[in-house]
Structure formats: structure tokens, C-alpha cells
Coordinates of N, CA and C in Angstrom, one line a residue:
M140 N 15.6 -41.7 2.0 CA 16.2 -40.5 1.3 C 15.0 -39.5 1.0
Y141 N 15.3 -38.3 1.3 CA 14.3 -37.3 1.0 C 14.4 -36.8 -0.4
R142 N 13.2 -36.5 -1.0 CA 13.2 -36.0 -2.3 C 12.8 -34.5 -2.3
V143 N 13.7 -33.7 -2.9 CA 13.5 -32.3 -2.9 C 12.7 -31.9 -4.1
R144 N 11.6 -31.2 -3.8 CA 10.7 -30.8 -4.9 C 10.9 -29.4 -5.3
V145 N 11.3 -29.1 -6.5 CA 11.6 -27.8 -6.9 C 10.4 -27.3 -7.7
R146 N 9.9 -26.1 -7.3 CA 8.8 -25.5 -8.0 C 9.3 -24.7 -9.2
S147 N 8.7 -24.9 -10.4 CA 9.1 -24.1 -11.5 C 8.2 -22.9 -11.6
V148 N 8.7 -21.8 -11.9 CA 7.9 -20.6 -11.9 C 7.3 -20.5 -13.3
P149 N 6.0 -20.3 -13.4 CA 5.4 -20.2 -14.7 C 5.9 -19.0 -15.5
P150 N 6.0 -19.1 -16.8 CA 6.5 -18.0 -17.7 C 5.7 -16.7 -17.6
V151 N 4.4 -16.8 -17.2 CA 3.6 -15.6 -17.1 C 4.1 -14.8 -15.9
V152 N 4.5 -15.5 -14.8 CA 5.0 -14.8 -13.6 C 6.3 -14.1 -13.9
L153 N 7.2 -14.9 -14.6 CA 8.5 -14.3 -15.0 C 8.3 -13.1 -15.9
A154 N 7.4 -13.1 -16.8 CA 7.1 -11.9 -17.6 C 6.6 -10.8 -16.8
L155 N 5.7 -11.0 -15.9 CA 5.1 -10.0 -15.1 C 6.2 -9.3 -14.2
R156 N 7.2 -10.1 -13.7 CA 8.2 -9.6 -12.9 C 9.1 -8.6 -13.6
R157 N 9.1 -8.6 -14.9 CA 10.0 -7.7 -15.7 C 9.3 -6.3 -15.8
F158 N 8.0 -6.2 -15.6 CA 7.3 -5.0 -15.7 C 7.8 -4.0 -14.6
P159 N 7.7 -2.7 -14.8 CA 8.0 -1.8 -13.8 C 7.1 -1.9 -12.6
N160 N 7.6 -1.7 -11.4 CA 6.9 -1.8 -10.2 C 7.0 -0.5 -9.3
P161 N 6.5 0.6 -9.8 CA 6.6 1.8 -9.1 C 5.7 1.8 -7.8
R162 N 6.1 2.6 -6.9 CA 5.3 2.8 -5.7 C 4.8 4.3 -5.6
L163 N 3.6 4.5 -6.0 CA 3.0 5.8 -6.1 C 2.3 6.2 -4.8
T164 N 2.4 7.5 -4.4 CA 1.6 7.9 -3.3 C 0.1 7.9 -3.6
G165 N -0.7 8.2 -2.7 CA -2.2 8.2 -3.0 C -2.5 9.3 -4.0
I166 N -1.9 10.5 -3.9 CA -2.2 11.5 -4.9 C -1.6 11.2 -6.2
G167 N -0.4 10.6 -6.2 CA 0.3 10.2 -7.4 C -0.5 9.1 -8.2
A168 N -1.1 8.2 -7.4 CA -1.9 7.1 -8.1 C -3.2 7.7 -8.7
G169 N -3.8 8.7 -8.0 CA -5.0 9.3 -8.5 C -4.7 10.1 -9.7
L170 N -3.5 10.9 -9.7 CA -3.1 11.6 -10.9 C -2.8 10.7 -12.1
F171 N -2.1 9.6 -11.8 CA -1.8 8.6 -12.8 C -3.1 8.1 -13.5
A172 N -4.1 7.7 -12.7 CA -5.3 7.1 -13.2 C -6.1 8.2 -14.0
A173 N -6.2 9.4 -13.4 CA -7.0 10.4 -14.1 C -6.4 10.8 -15.4
L174 N -5.0 11.1 -15.5 CA -4.4 11.5 -16.7 C -4.4 10.3 -17.7
T175 N -4.2 9.1 -17.3 CA -4.3 8.0 -18.2 C -5.6 7.8 -18.8
M176 N -6.7 7.9 -18.0 CA -8.0 7.8 -18.5 C -8.4 8.9 -19.4
F177 N -7.9 10.1 -19.2 CA -8.2 11.3 -20.1 C -7.6 11.1 -21.4
V178 N -6.3 10.6 -21.4 CA -5.6 10.4 -22.7 C -6.3 9.3 -23.4
L179 N -6.6 8.2 -22.7 CA -7.3 7.1 -23.4 C -8.6 7.5 -24.0
A180 N -9.4 8.3 -23.3 CA -10.7 8.8 -23.8 C -10.5 9.6 -25.0
C181 N -9.4 10.5 -25.0 CA -9.2 11.3 -26.3 C -8.8 10.4 -27.4
V182 N -8.0 9.3 -27.2 CA -7.7 8.4 -28.2 C -8.9 7.6 -28.7
D183 N -9.8 7.3 -27.7 CA -11.0 6.6 -28.1 C -11.9 7.5 -28.9
R184 N -11.9 8.7 -28.6 CA -12.8 9.6 -29.4 C -12.2 9.8 -30.8
L185 N -10.9 9.9 -31.0 CA -10.3 10.0 -32.3 C -10.4 8.8 -33.1
L186 N -10.1 7.6 -32.6 CA -9.9 6.4 -33.3 C -11.2 5.6 -33.4
F187 N -12.0 5.5 -32.3 CA -13.1 4.6 -32.2 C -14.5 5.3 -32.1
D188 N -14.5 6.6 -32.4 CA -15.7 7.4 -32.4 C -16.5 7.3 -31.0
S189 N -15.7 7.5 -29.9 CA -16.3 7.6 -28.6 C -17.0 6.3 -28.2
S190 N -16.3 5.1 -28.4 CA -16.9 3.8 -28.1 C -17.0 3.6 -26.6
E191 N -18.2 3.2 -26.1 CA -18.3 3.0 -24.7 C -17.6 1.7 -24.3
L192 N -17.6 0.7 -25.2 CA -17.0 -0.6 -24.9 C -15.5 -0.5 -24.8
V193 N -14.9 0.3 -25.8 CA -13.4 0.5 -25.7 C -13.0 1.2 -24.5
Y194 N -13.7 2.3 -24.1 CA -13.4 3.0 -22.9 C -13.5 2.2 -21.7
G195 N -14.6 1.4 -21.6 CA -14.8 0.5 -20.4 C -13.7 -0.5 -20.3
L196 N -13.4 -1.1 -21.5 CA -12.3 -2.2 -21.4 C -11.0 -1.6 -21.1
L197 N -10.7 -0.4 -21.5 CA -9.4 0.3 -21.1 C -9.4 0.7 -19.6
F198 N -10.6 0.9 -19.1 CA -10.6 1.4 -17.7 C -10.3 0.3 -16.7
L199 N -10.6 -1.0 -17.1 CA -10.3 -2.1 -16.1 C -8.8 -2.3 -15.9
P200 N -7.9 -2.3 -16.9 CA -6.5 -2.5 -16.6 C -5.9 -1.3 -15.9
V201 N -6.4 -0.1 -16.2 CA -5.9 1.1 -15.5 C -6.3 1.0 -14.0
S202 N -7.5 0.5 -13.7 CA -7.9 0.4 -12.3 C -7.0 -0.6 -11.6
A203 N -6.7 -1.7 -12.3 CA -5.8 -2.7 -11.7 C -4.4 -2.2 -11.5
L204 N -3.9 -1.5 -12.4 CA -2.5 -0.9 -12.3 C -2.5 0.1 -11.2
T205 N -3.5 0.9 -11.1 CA -3.5 1.9 -10.0 C -3.5 1.2 -8.6
A206 N -4.2 0.2 -8.5 CA -4.2 -0.6 -7.2 C -2.9 -1.3 -6.9
L207 N -2.3 -1.7 -8.0 CA -1.0 -2.5 -7.9 C 0.2 -1.5 -7.6
W208 N 0.1 -0.3 -8.1 CA 1.3 0.6 -8.0 C 1.2 1.5 -6.9
V209 N 0.1 1.6 -6.2 CA 0.0 2.5 -5.0 C 0.8 1.9 -3.9
R210 N 1.5 2.7 -3.1 CA 2.4 2.2 -2.0 C 1.5 1.7 -0.9
P211 N 2.0 0.8 -0.1 CA 1.2 0.1 0.9 C 0.6 1.0 1.9
A212 N 1.2 2.1 2.2 CA 0.6 3.1 3.2 C -0.6 3.8 2.6
D213 N -0.8 3.8 1.3 CA -1.9 4.5 0.7 C -2.9 3.6 0.0
L214 N -3.0 2.3 0.4 CA -3.8 1.4 -0.3 C -5.3 1.8 -0.3
V215 N -5.7 2.5 0.7 CA -7.1 2.8 0.8 C -7.5 3.8 -0.3
T216 N -6.6 4.6 -0.8 CA -6.9 5.6 -1.8 C -7.2 5.0 -3.2
A217 N -6.8 3.8 -3.5 CA -6.9 3.2 -4.8 C -8.4 3.1 -5.2
P218 N -9.3 2.5 -4.4 CA -10.7 2.4 -4.8 C -11.4 3.8 -4.8
I219 N -10.8 4.8 -4.2 CA -11.4 6.1 -4.1 C -11.0 6.9 -5.4
S220 N -9.7 6.8 -5.8 CA -9.3 7.6 -6.9 C -9.7 7.0 -8.3
V221 N -10.0 5.7 -8.3 CA -10.4 5.1 -9.6 C -11.7 5.7 -10.2
P222 N -12.8 5.8 -9.4 CA -14.0 6.4 -9.9 C -13.8 7.8 -10.3
I223 N -13.0 8.6 -9.6 CA -12.7 10.0 -10.0 C -12.0 10.0 -11.3
A224 N -11.1 9.1 -11.5 CA -10.4 9.0 -12.8 C -11.4 8.6 -13.9
F225 N -12.3 7.8 -13.6 CA -13.3 7.4 -14.6 C -14.1 8.6 -15.1
A226 N -14.5 9.4 -14.1 CA -15.3 10.6 -14.4 C -14.5 11.6 -15.2
V227 N -13.2 11.8 -14.8 CA -12.4 12.7 -15.6 C -12.2 12.2 -17.0
G228 N -12.0 11.0 -17.2 CA -11.8 10.4 -18.5 C -13.0 10.4 -19.4
V229 N -14.2 10.2 -18.8 CA -15.4 10.1 -19.6 C -15.9 11.5 -20.2
F230 N -15.3 12.6 -19.7 CA -15.7 13.9 -20.2 C -15.5 14.1 -21.7
P231 N -14.3 13.7 -22.3 CA -14.2 13.9 -23.8 C -15.1 13.0 -24.6
I232 N -15.6 11.9 -24.1 CA -16.5 11.1 -24.9 C -18.0 11.2 -24.5
S233 N -18.3 12.1 -23.6 CA -19.7 12.2 -23.1 C -20.6 12.7 -24.1
G234 N -20.1 13.6 -25.1 CA -21.0 14.0 -26.2 C -22.1 14.9 -25.8
G235 N -21.8 15.8 -24.9 CA -22.9 16.8 -24.5 C -23.0 17.9 -25.5
S236 N -24.1 18.6 -25.4 CA -24.4 19.8 -26.3 C -23.6 21.0 -25.9
E237 N -23.7 22.0 -26.7 CA -22.9 23.2 -26.4 C -23.4 23.9 -25.1
G238 N -22.5 24.6 -24.5 CA -22.8 25.3 -23.3 C -22.4 24.4 -22.1
L239 N -22.2 25.1 -20.9 CA -21.8 24.4 -19.7 C -22.9 23.4 -19.2
G240 N -24.2 23.8 -19.3 CA -25.2 23.0 -18.8 C -25.3 21.7 -19.7
G241 N -25.2 21.9 -21.0 CA -25.2 20.7 -21.9 C -24.1 19.7 -21.6
Q242 N -22.9 20.3 -21.4 CA -21.7 19.4 -21.1 C -21.9 18.7 -19.8
I243 N -22.5 19.3 -18.8 CA -22.7 18.7 -17.5 C -23.7 17.6 -17.6
M244 N -24.8 17.9 -18.4 CA -25.8 16.8 -18.6 C -25.3 15.7 -19.4
G245 N -24.4 15.9 -20.3 CA -23.8 14.8 -21.1 C -22.9 14.0 -20.2
L246 N -22.2 14.7 -19.3 CA -21.3 13.9 -18.4 C -22.1 13.1 -17.4
V247 N -23.2 13.6 -16.8 CA -24.0 12.8 -15.9 C -24.6 11.6 -16.6
T248 N -25.1 11.9 -17.9 CA -25.7 10.8 -18.6 C -24.7 9.7 -18.9
A249 N -23.5 10.1 -19.3 CA -22.4 9.1 -19.6 C -22.1 8.3 -18.4
L250 N -22.0 9.0 -17.2 CA -21.7 8.3 -16.0 C -22.8 7.3 -15.7
A251 N -24.0 7.6 -15.9 CA -25.1 6.7 -15.7 C -25.1 5.5 -16.6
V252 N -24.8 5.8 -17.9 CA -24.8 4.7 -18.9 C -23.6 3.8 -18.7
H253 N -22.5 4.3 -18.2 CA -21.3 3.5 -18.1 C -21.1 3.0 -16.6
A254 N -22.2 3.0 -15.9 CA -22.1 2.6 -14.4 C -21.6 1.2 -14.2
G255 N -21.9 0.3 -15.1 CA -21.3 -1.1 -15.0 C -19.8 -1.1 -15.1
W256 N -19.3 -0.4 -16.0 CA -17.8 -0.3 -16.1 C -17.2 0.4 -14.9
L257 N -17.9 1.4 -14.5 CA -17.4 2.1 -13.3 C -17.3 1.2 -12.0
Y258 N -18.4 0.5 -11.8 CA -18.4 -0.4 -10.7 C -17.4 -1.6 -10.8
G259 N -17.3 -2.1 -12.1 CA -16.4 -3.2 -12.3 C -14.9 -2.8 -12.0
G260 N -14.5 -1.6 -12.5 CA -13.2 -1.1 -12.2 C -12.9 -0.8 -10.8
T261 N -13.9 -0.2 -10.1 CA -13.8 0.1 -8.7 C -13.7 -1.2 -7.9
L262 N -14.5 -2.2 -8.3 CA -14.4 -3.5 -7.6 C -13.0 -4.2 -7.8
I263 N -12.5 -4.1 -9.0 CA -11.1 -4.7 -9.2 C -10.1 -4.0 -8.4
A264 N -10.1 -2.6 -8.3 CA -9.2 -1.9 -7.5 C -9.4 -2.2 -6.0
G265 N -10.6 -2.3 -5.6 CA -10.9 -2.7 -4.2 C -10.4 -4.1 -3.8
L266 N -10.6 -5.0 -4.7 CA -10.1 -6.4 -4.4 C -8.6 -6.5 -4.4
I267 N -7.9 -5.8 -5.3 CA -6.5 -5.9 -5.3 C -5.9 -5.2 -4.1
A268 N -6.5 -4.0 -3.7 CA -6.0 -3.3 -2.6 C -6.3 -4.1 -1.3
S269 N -7.4 -4.8 -1.2 CA -7.7 -5.7 -0.1 C -6.7 -6.9 0.0
V270 N -6.4 -7.5 -1.1 CA -5.5 -8.6 -1.1 C -4.1 -8.2 -0.7
R271 N -3.7 -7.0 -1.2 CA -2.4 -6.5 -0.8 C -2.3 -6.1 0.7
K272 N -3.4 -5.6 1.2 CA -3.5 -5.2 2.7 C -3.4 -6.5 3.5
V273 N -4.1 -7.6 3.1 CA -4.1 -8.8 3.9 C -2.7 -9.4 3.9
R274 N -2.1 -9.4 2.7 CA -0.7 -9.9 2.6 C 0.3 -9.1 3.5
Q275 N 0.1 -7.8 3.5 CA 0.9 -7.0 4.3 C 0.7 -7.3 5.8
M276 N -0.5 -7.5 6.2 CA -0.8 -7.8 7.6 C -0.2 -9.1 8.0
R277 N -0.3 -10.1 7.1 CA 0.3 -11.4 7.4 C 1.8 -11.4 7.5
A278 N 2.4 -10.6 6.6 CA 3.9 -10.5 6.7 C 4.3 -9.8 8.0
R279 N 3.5 -8.8 8.4 CA 3.8 -8.1 9.7 C 3.7 -9.1 10.9
R280 N 2.6 -9.9 10.8 CA 2.4 -10.9 11.9 C 3.5 -11.9 11.9
R281 N 3.9 -12.4 10.8 CA 5.0 -13.4 10.7 C 6.3 -12.7 11.3
Y282 N 6.5 -11.5 11.0 CA 7.7 -10.8 11.5 C 7.7 -10.7 13.0
V283 N 6.5 -10.4 13.6 CA 6.4 -10.2 15.0 C 6.5 -11.6 15.7
L284 N 6.0 -12.7 15.1 CA 6.2 -14.0 15.6 C 7.6 -14.4 15.6
A285 N 8.3 -14.1 14.5 CA 9.7 -14.5 14.4 C 10.5 -13.7 15.4
Q286 N 10.2 -12.5 15.7 CA 10.9 -11.7 16.7 C 10.6 -12.3 18.1
G287 N 9.4 -12.8 18.3 CA 9.0 -13.4 19.6 C 9.7 -14.7 19.9
R288 N 10.0 -15.5 18.8 CA 10.7 -16.8 19.0 C 12.2 -16.6 19.4
G289 N 12.8 -15.5 18.8 CA 14.2 -15.3 19.1 C 14.4 -14.5 20.4
G290 N 13.4 -14.4 21.2 CA 13.5 -13.6 22.4 C 12.7 -12.3 22.2
A291 N 12.7 -11.5 23.3 CA 12.0 -10.3 23.2 C 12.7 -9.3 22.3
P292 N 12.0 -8.4 21.6 CA 12.7 -7.5 20.7 C 13.6 -6.6 21.5
A293 N 14.6 -6.0 20.8 CA 15.6 -5.2 21.5 C 15.0 -4.0 22.3
S294 N 13.9 -3.5 21.8 CA 13.3 -2.4 22.5 C 12.7 -2.8 23.8
E295 N 12.3 -4.0 23.9 CA 11.8 -4.5 25.2 C 12.9 -5.0 26.1
R296 N 14.0 -5.5 25.5 CA 15.1 -6.0 26.4 C 15.9 -4.9 27.0
A297 N 16.1 -3.8 26.4 CA 16.9 -2.7 26.9 C 16.5 -2.1 28.2
P298 N 15.2 -1.8 28.4 CA 14.8 -1.3 29.7 C 14.9 -2.3 30.8
R299 N 14.6 -3.6 30.5 CA 14.8 -4.6 31.6 C 16.2 -4.7 32.0
S300 N 17.1 -4.8 31.0 CA 18.5 -5.0 31.4 C 19.1 -3.7 32.1
A301 N 18.6 -2.6 31.8 CA 19.1 -1.4 32.5 C 18.5 -1.4 33.9
A302 N 17.3 -1.8 34.1 CA 16.7 -1.8 35.4 C 17.4 -2.9 36.3
A303 N 17.7 -4.0 35.6 CA 18.4 -5.1 36.3 C 19.8 -4.7 36.7
A304 N 20.5 -4.0 35.8 CA 21.9 -3.5 36.1 C 21.9 -2.5 37.3
S305 N 20.9 -1.6 37.3 CA 20.9 -0.6 38.3 C 20.6 -1.2 39.7
S306 N 19.7 -2.2 39.7 CA 19.4 -2.9 41.0 C 20.6 -3.7 41.4
A307 N 21.3 -4.3 40.5 CA 22.5 -5.1 40.9 C 23.6 -4.2 41.5
V308 N 23.8 -3.0 40.9 CA 24.8 -2.0 41.4 C 24.3 -1.6 42.8
A309 N 23.1 -1.3 43.0 CA 22.6 -0.8 44.3 C 22.7 -1.9 45.4
A310 N 22.5 -3.2 45.0 CA 22.7 -4.2 45.9 C 24.1 -4.5 46.3
A311 N 25.0 -4.3 45.4 CA 26.4 -4.6 45.6 C 27.1 -3.6 46.5
K312 N 26.7 -2.3 46.5 CA 27.3 -1.3 47.3 C 26.6 -1.1 48.6
P313 N 27.4 -1.2 49.7 CA 26.8 -1.0 51.0 C 26.3 0.4 51.2
V314 N 25.3 0.6 52.0 CA 24.8 1.9 52.3 C 25.3 2.2 53.7
R315 N 25.9 3.4 53.9 CA 26.3 3.8 55.2 C 25.2 4.2 56.1
A316 N 25.4 4.0 57.4 CA 24.3 4.5 58.3 C 24.3 6.0 58.3
G317 N 23.1 6.5 58.4 CA 23.0 7.9 58.4 C 23.0 8.6 57.1
A318 N 22.9 7.8 56.0 CA 23.0 8.4 54.7 C 21.6 9.1 54.3
G319 N 20.6 8.7 55.0 CA 19.3 9.3 54.9 C 18.5 8.7 53.7
G320 N 17.6 9.6 53.1 CA 16.7 9.1 52.0 C 17.5 8.8 50.8
A321 N 18.6 9.4 50.5 CA 19.3 9.2 49.3 C 19.8 7.8 49.2
G322 N 20.3 7.3 50.4 CA 20.8 5.9 50.4 C 19.7 4.9 50.3
A323 N 18.5 5.2 50.8 CA 17.4 4.3 50.7 C 16.9 4.2 49.2
A324 N 17.1 5.3 48.5 CA 16.6 5.3 47.1 C 17.6 4.6 46.2
G325 N 18.8 4.2 46.7 CA 19.7 3.5 45.8 C 20.9 4.3 45.4
A326 N 20.9 5.6 45.7 CA 22.0 6.5 45.3 C 23.0 6.5 46.5
V327 N 24.2 6.3 46.2 CA 25.2 6.2 47.3 C 26.1 7.5 47.1
T328 N 26.2 8.2 48.2 CA 27.0 9.4 48.2 C 28.3 9.1 49.0
R329 N 29.4 9.5 48.4 CA 30.7 9.3 49.1 C 31.3 10.6 49.5
R330 N 31.9 10.5 50.6 CA 32.5 11.7 51.2 C 34.0 11.7 50.7
P331 N 34.6 12.8 50.4 CA 36.0 12.9 50.1 C 36.8 12.4 51.2
Q332 N 37.8 11.6 51.0 CA 38.7 11.1 52.1 C 39.8 12.1 52.2
R333 N 40.2 12.2 53.5 CA 41.3 13.1 53.8 C 42.6 12.3 53.8
P334 N 43.7 12.9 53.3 CA 45.0 12.2 53.3 C 45.6 12.1 54.7

């Protein structure tokens, strides 16, 4: 007698399945990440006095969500849009002096100081996007193999069956002598019969 083994789904997986699962375009994922990081940086500035640790810790889940929510066709944009979102968000907490030059220097300094968080979030987004891409390629390969086992796909069967049908029709109809090149090509011309 065979014993059926039933896998129980962990409660964490069940809880994660209840979360929304949007599919954002590449531009949408970039806008989501940039706006979220800007809002979180403003909250960090108001509540935590521009804490680098809080901003960096908030950046990691935003990077993961960006890579999870981008649609499969735009997976390559996730590791690109995440560093841009980090730079947009770090602007409110950069603490530059007055004037445009002072703000730019503060932004460059903040990006240099927070480089570890930037690389960490980009690495997370890149890993998630890579895993999703590998899973997508495996699913496509399984689909192609399943189509191959059941016979050739319909797109390949149709031209063969049409060619076979036309050759069968040409072989079944006799060609009259003197029909010329048209009869040799498989096209049969009939003359109207007189009553």
C-alpha cells in the first residue's frame, strides 16, 4: 500500500500569500521605490532626526518589494531603479548647507557614507530579480517540454497538414495530357462541358 504524504504549508507562507501582489511596469516600480523612499526619508527626518541606520533599514524592504512587484517582462529594471530611489530618498536627510552647491555636496557625501546600505539594497533587488528570472525560464522550459511530449505544437502541425492535404489532392486527381505547366505544378484546370 502506498502512503500519501501531504505537505503542510507553513503559516508564514500563508500570511505572505495574503499580501497584495501587484505587477508594476519598470517605470511604475521605479516611481514606487522613489516616492516610498522620499516619504520614508521625510518621516525619518521628522521622527528620528535623520538617522542613517533607520533610513538604511527601511531601504532594504523597499528594495525587496520593488523586485517582487515588478512584472516579469521588466525584471531587469529593478536593480537599476533601486539605487536611483535611494538617491532620491537620501536628499531630505543629507543635511547640506544653504545654496545649491551645498545641497549637492551634502547629497554626494550622504551617498558616500550610506554606500553600504545602497549596495545591500541593490544586491537584494538583483538577487530577487535573478531568482524570479530563473524560475520564469524553468517554467517556460517545462511548458515547451510538455508541448513536445503531446506532439508538435499546433503552429507546427498546421503547415504540415496543409501541405500533406494539398499533395494528397494533387495525387488523387489525374492530369490530362496537354495541360502544360499548370498541370505539372499540381493545379488542375477543367474545361466546361457542353450539354
